[in-house]
Coordinates of N, CA, C and O in Angstrom, one line a residue:
M1 N 20.1 -34.2 -8.3 CA 20.1 -32.9 -9.0 C 19.5 -31.8 -8.1 O 18.6 -32.2 -7.5
N2 N 20.3 -30.7 -8.1 CA 19.8 -29.7 -7.2 C 19.0 -28.6 -8.1 O 19.5 -28.0 -8.9
D3 N 17.7 -28.5 -7.8 CA 16.8 -27.6 -8.6 C 16.6 -26.3 -7.9 O 15.9 -25.5 -8.3
K4 N 17.3 -26.0 -6.8 CA 17.1 -24.7 -6.1 C 17.9 -23.5 -6.9 O 19.0 -23.7 -7.4
L5 N 17.1 -22.4 -6.9 CA 17.7 -21.3 -7.6 C 19.0 -20.7 -6.9 O 19.9 -20.2 -7.4
I6 N 18.6 -20.7 -5.5 CA 19.7 -20.0 -4.7 C 20.2 -21.2 -3.8 O 19.4 -21.8 -3.0
P7 N 21.7 -21.6 -3.7 CA 22.0 -22.6 -3.0 C 21.8 -22.4 -1.4 O 21.7 -21.1 -0.9
A8 N 21.6 -23.4 -0.7 CA 21.4 -23.2 0.8 C 22.4 -22.5 1.6 O 22.2 -21.7 2.4
D9 N 23.7 -22.6 1.2 CA 24.9 -22.1 1.8 C 24.7 -20.4 1.5 O 25.1 -19.7 2.4
A10 N 24.4 -20.1 0.3 CA 24.2 -18.6 0.0 C 23.0 -18.0 0.8 O 23.0 -16.9 1.3
Q11 N 21.9 -18.8 1.0 CA 20.8 -18.3 1.8 C 21.1 -18.2 3.3 O 20.8 -17.3 3.9
L12 N 22.0 -19.2 3.7 CA 22.4 -19.0 5.2 C 23.3 -17.7 5.4 O 23.3 -17.0 6.4
A13 N 24.2 -17.6 4.4 CA 25.2 -16.4 4.4 C 24.4 -15.1 4.4 O 24.7 -14.2 5.1
A14 N 23.3 -15.1 3.6 CA 22.5 -13.9 3.4 C 21.7 -13.6 4.7 O 21.6 -12.4 5.2
K15 N 21.2 -14.6 5.2 CA 20.6 -14.5 6.7 C 21.6 -13.8 7.7 O 21.2 -13.1 8.4
R16 N 22.9 -14.5 7.6 CA 23.8 -14.0 8.6 C 24.2 -12.6 8.3 O 24.3 -11.7 9.3
G17 N 24.4 -12.2 7.0 CA 24.7 -10.9 6.6 C 23.5 -10.0 7.1 O 23.8 -8.8 7.5
F18 N 22.2 -10.4 7.0 CA 21.2 -9.5 7.3 C 21.3 -9.2 8.8 O 21.1 -8.0 9.3
I19 N 21.4 -10.3 9.6 CA 21.5 -10.2 11.1 C 22.8 -9.2 11.6 O 22.5 -8.3 12.3
R20 N 23.8 -9.5 11.0 CA 25.1 -8.7 11.4 C 24.8 -7.2 10.9 O 25.2 -6.4 11.8
T21 N 24.5 -7.1 9.7 CA 24.3 -5.7 9.3 C 23.3 -4.8 10.0 O 23.5 -3.7 10.5
T22 N 22.1 -5.5 10.3 CA 21.1 -4.9 11.0 C 21.6 -4.5 12.4 O 21.3 -3.4 12.9
A23 N 22.2 -5.5 13.1 CA 22.6 -5.1 14.4 C 23.6 -4.0 14.5 O 23.6 -3.2 15.4
Q24 N 24.6 -4.0 13.6 CA 25.5 -3.1 13.6 C 24.9 -1.6 13.3 O 25.3 -0.7 13.9
A25 N 24.0 -1.7 12.3 CA 23.4 -0.3 12.0 C 22.4 0.1 13.1 O 22.5 1.2 13.4
Y26 N 21.8 -0.9 13.9 CA 21.1 -0.4 15.2 C 21.9 0.3 16.1 O 21.6 1.2 16.8
G27 N 23.1 -0.3 16.4 CA 24.0 0.2 17.2 C 24.4 1.7 17.0 O 24.3 2.6 17.8
T28 N 24.7 1.9 15.7 CA 25.0 3.4 15.3 C 23.8 4.1 15.2 O 23.9 5.4 15.7
S29 N 22.9 3.8 14.7 CA 21.5 4.6 14.4 C 20.8 5.0 15.7 O 20.5 6.1 15.9
L30 N 20.7 4.0 16.7 CA 20.1 4.4 17.9 C 20.9 5.4 18.7 O 20.4 6.4 19.3
A31 N 22.2 5.2 18.7 CA 23.1 6.1 19.3 C 23.1 7.4 18.8 O 23.0 8.4 19.5
G32 N 23.0 7.5 17.5 CA 23.0 8.8 16.8 C 21.6 9.4 16.9 O 21.5 10.7 17.1
G33 N 20.6 8.6 17.1 CA 19.2 9.2 17.3 C 19.0 9.9 18.7 O 18.5 10.8 18.9
I34 N 19.6 9.1 19.7 CA 19.5 9.7 21.0 C 20.4 10.8 21.1 O 20.0 11.8 21.7
T35 N 21.6 10.9 20.5 CA 22.5 12.1 20.6 C 21.7 13.3 19.9 O 21.7 14.4 20.5
S36 N 21.2 13.0 18.7 CA 20.5 14.2 18.0 C 19.4 14.7 18.8 O 19.3 15.9 18.8
T37 N 18.5 13.9 19.4 CA 17.5 14.3 20.2 C 17.9 15.2 21.4 O 17.3 16.2 21.6
A38 N 18.9 14.6 22.0 CA 19.4 15.3 23.3 C 20.1 16.7 22.9 O 19.8 17.7 23.6
V39 N 20.9 16.8 21.8 CA 21.4 18.0 21.4 C 20.3 19.0 21.0 O 20.4 20.2 21.4
L40 N 19.4 18.6 20.2 CA 18.2 19.4 19.9 C 17.5 20.0 21.1 O 17.2 21.1 21.3
A41 N 17.3 19.1 22.1 CA 16.6 19.5 23.5 C 17.4 20.6 24.2 O 16.9 21.5 24.7
V42 N 18.8 20.2 24.2 CA 19.6 21.2 25.0 C 19.7 22.5 24.3 O 19.5 23.7 24.9
V43 N 19.8 22.6 22.9 CA 20.0 23.8 22.2 C 18.7 24.6 22.2 O 18.8 25.8 22.6
T44 N 17.6 23.9 22.1 CA 16.3 24.8 22.0 C 15.7 24.9 23.3 O 14.7 25.8 23.4
G45 N 16.1 24.2 24.3 CA 15.5 24.4 25.7 C 14.1 23.5 25.7 O 13.5 23.5 26.8
E46 N 13.7 22.8 24.8 CA 12.5 22.1 24.9 C 12.7 20.9 23.8 O 13.6 20.8 23.1
V47 N 11.8 19.8 24.1 CA 11.9 18.6 23.1 C 10.9 18.8 22.1 O 9.6 18.7 22.2
P48 N 11.5 19.0 20.9 CA 10.5 19.2 19.6 C 9.9 17.9 19.4 O 10.7 17.0 18.9
L49 N 8.6 17.6 19.4 CA 8.0 16.5 19.3 C 8.2 15.9 17.8 O 8.3 14.7 17.6
V50 N 7.8 16.8 16.8 CA 8.0 16.2 15.4 C 9.4 15.8 15.1 O 9.7 14.7 14.5
A51 N 10.4 16.7 15.4 CA 11.8 16.3 15.1 C 12.2 15.0 15.9 O 12.9 14.3 15.4
T52 N 11.8 14.9 17.1 CA 12.0 13.6 17.8 C 11.4 12.4 17.3 O 12.1 11.5 17.1
A53 N 10.2 12.6 16.9 CA 9.5 11.4 16.2 C 10.1 11.1 14.9 O 10.4 9.8 14.6
V54 N 10.5 12.1 14.1 CA 11.1 11.8 12.8 C 12.5 11.1 13.0 O 13.0 10.1 12.4
T55 N 13.3 11.7 14.0 CA 14.7 11.1 14.3 C 14.5 9.7 14.7 O 15.3 8.8 14.3
W56 N 13.7 9.3 15.7 CA 13.5 7.9 16.1 C 12.9 7.1 15.1 O 13.2 5.8 15.0
G57 N 12.1 7.7 14.2 CA 11.5 6.7 13.1 C 12.5 6.3 12.2 O 12.7 5.2 11.7
V58 N 13.5 7.3 11.7 CA 14.5 7.0 10.9 C 15.6 6.1 11.6 O 16.0 5.1 11.0
A59 N 15.7 6.3 13.0 CA 16.7 5.4 13.6 C 16.2 4.0 13.8 O 16.9 3.1 13.8
L60 N 15.0 3.7 13.8 CA 14.3 2.4 13.9 C 14.2 1.8 12.5 O 14.3 0.5 12.3
V61 N 14.0 2.5 11.4 CA 13.8 2.0 10.1 C 14.9 1.7 9.2 O 15.1 0.6 8.6
S62 N 15.9 2.6 9.3 CA 17.0 2.6 8.4 C 17.9 1.4 8.5 O 18.4 0.8 7.7
P63 N 18.3 0.8 9.8 CA 19.0 -0.5 10.0 C 18.2 -1.6 9.3 O 19.0 -2.5 8.8
L64 N 16.9 -1.5 9.2 CA 16.2 -2.8 8.5 C 16.6 -2.6 7.1 O 16.8 -3.7 6.4
I65 N 16.5 -1.4 6.6 CA 16.8 -1.2 5.1 C 18.3 -1.7 4.8 O 18.6 -2.3 3.7
A66 N 19.2 -1.4 5.7 CA 20.6 -1.8 5.5 C 20.7 -3.2 5.5 O 21.5 -3.9 4.8
G67 N 20.1 -3.9 6.4 CA 20.0 -5.3 6.5 C 19.6 -6.1 5.4 O 20.1 -7.0 4.8
A68 N 18.4 -5.4 4.8 CA 17.7 -6.1 3.7 C 18.8 -5.9 2.4 O 18.8 -6.7 1.5
A69 N 19.4 -4.7 2.3 CA 20.4 -4.4 1.3 C 21.5 -5.5 1.3 O 21.8 -6.1 0.3
S70 N 21.9 -5.7 2.5 CA 23.0 -6.9 2.6 C 22.5 -8.2 2.3 O 23.1 -8.9 1.5
Y71 N 21.2 -8.6 2.7 CA 20.7 -9.8 2.3 C 20.6 -10.0 0.9 O 21.0 -11.0 0.3
F72 N 20.0 -9.1 0.1 CA 19.8 -9.3 -1.3 C 21.1 -9.0 -2.1 O 21.2 -9.6 -3.1
S73 N 22.0 -8.4 -1.6 CA 23.3 -8.4 -2.1 C 24.0 -9.7 -2.1 O 24.7 -10.0 -3.2
I74 N 23.9 -10.3 -1.1 CA 24.5 -11.6 -1.0 C 23.9 -12.7 -1.8 O 24.5 -13.5 -2.5
L75 N 22.6 -12.6 -1.8 CA 21.7 -13.5 -2.7 C 22.2 -13.3 -4.1 O 22.3 -14.1 -4.9
A76 N 22.2 -12.0 -4.5 CA 22.6 -11.6 -5.9 C 24.1 -12.0 -6.4 O 24.2 -12.4 -7.4
R77 N 24.9 -11.6 -5.5 CA 26.4 -11.6 -5.9 C 27.1 -12.9 -5.3 O 28.2 -13.2 -5.8
G78 N 26.5 -13.7 -4.4 CA 27.1 -14.7 -3.9 C 27.8 -14.4 -2.5 O 27.7 -13.5 -2.0
I79 N 28.4 -15.5 -2.0 CA 28.9 -15.4 -0.7 C 30.2 -14.6 -0.6 O 31.1 -14.9 -1.4
P80 N 30.3 -13.5 0.2 CA 31.6 -12.8 0.3 C 32.6 -13.8 1.0 O 32.4 -14.6 1.7
G81 N 33.9 -13.4 0.6 CA 35.0 -14.1 1.2 C 35.1 -14.3 2.7 O 35.3 -15.2 3.3
D82 N 34.5 -13.2 3.4 CA 34.4 -13.3 4.8 C 33.5 -14.2 5.4 O 33.4 -14.7 6.5
Y83 N 32.4 -14.5 4.5 CA 31.3 -15.3 5.1 C 31.4 -16.9 4.6 O 30.8 -17.8 4.8
A84 N 32.4 -17.0 3.8 CA 32.6 -18.4 3.1 C 33.4 -19.4 4.1 O 34.1 -18.9 5.0
P85 N 32.9 -20.6 4.1 CA 33.5 -21.6 5.0 C 34.9 -21.7 4.7 O 35.3 -21.9 3.4
E86 N 35.8 -22.0 5.7 CA 37.2 -22.2 5.3 C 37.4 -23.6 4.9 O 36.8 -24.7 5.3
A87 N 38.1 -23.7 3.9 CA 38.4 -25.1 3.4 C 39.5 -25.8 4.2 O 40.4 -25.4 4.8

């Protein structure tokens, strides 16, 4: 008898979803953060420290939030078709 609330295969799929989503979001977020900071520096002629810190803070935190959303979505809804093992 299996007393687990969440099956092991769903937990594994959720972990994979977290890693995949977080990695993809970091790729986009860091590139956007660098671009935003560079554009602001060129336009204003200086590097605004507050805007740079906020931009980089968001670029570092938002991918973790996206990964967590993916993780909990898979746990709540089950394994998406793309993550299911082939029969």
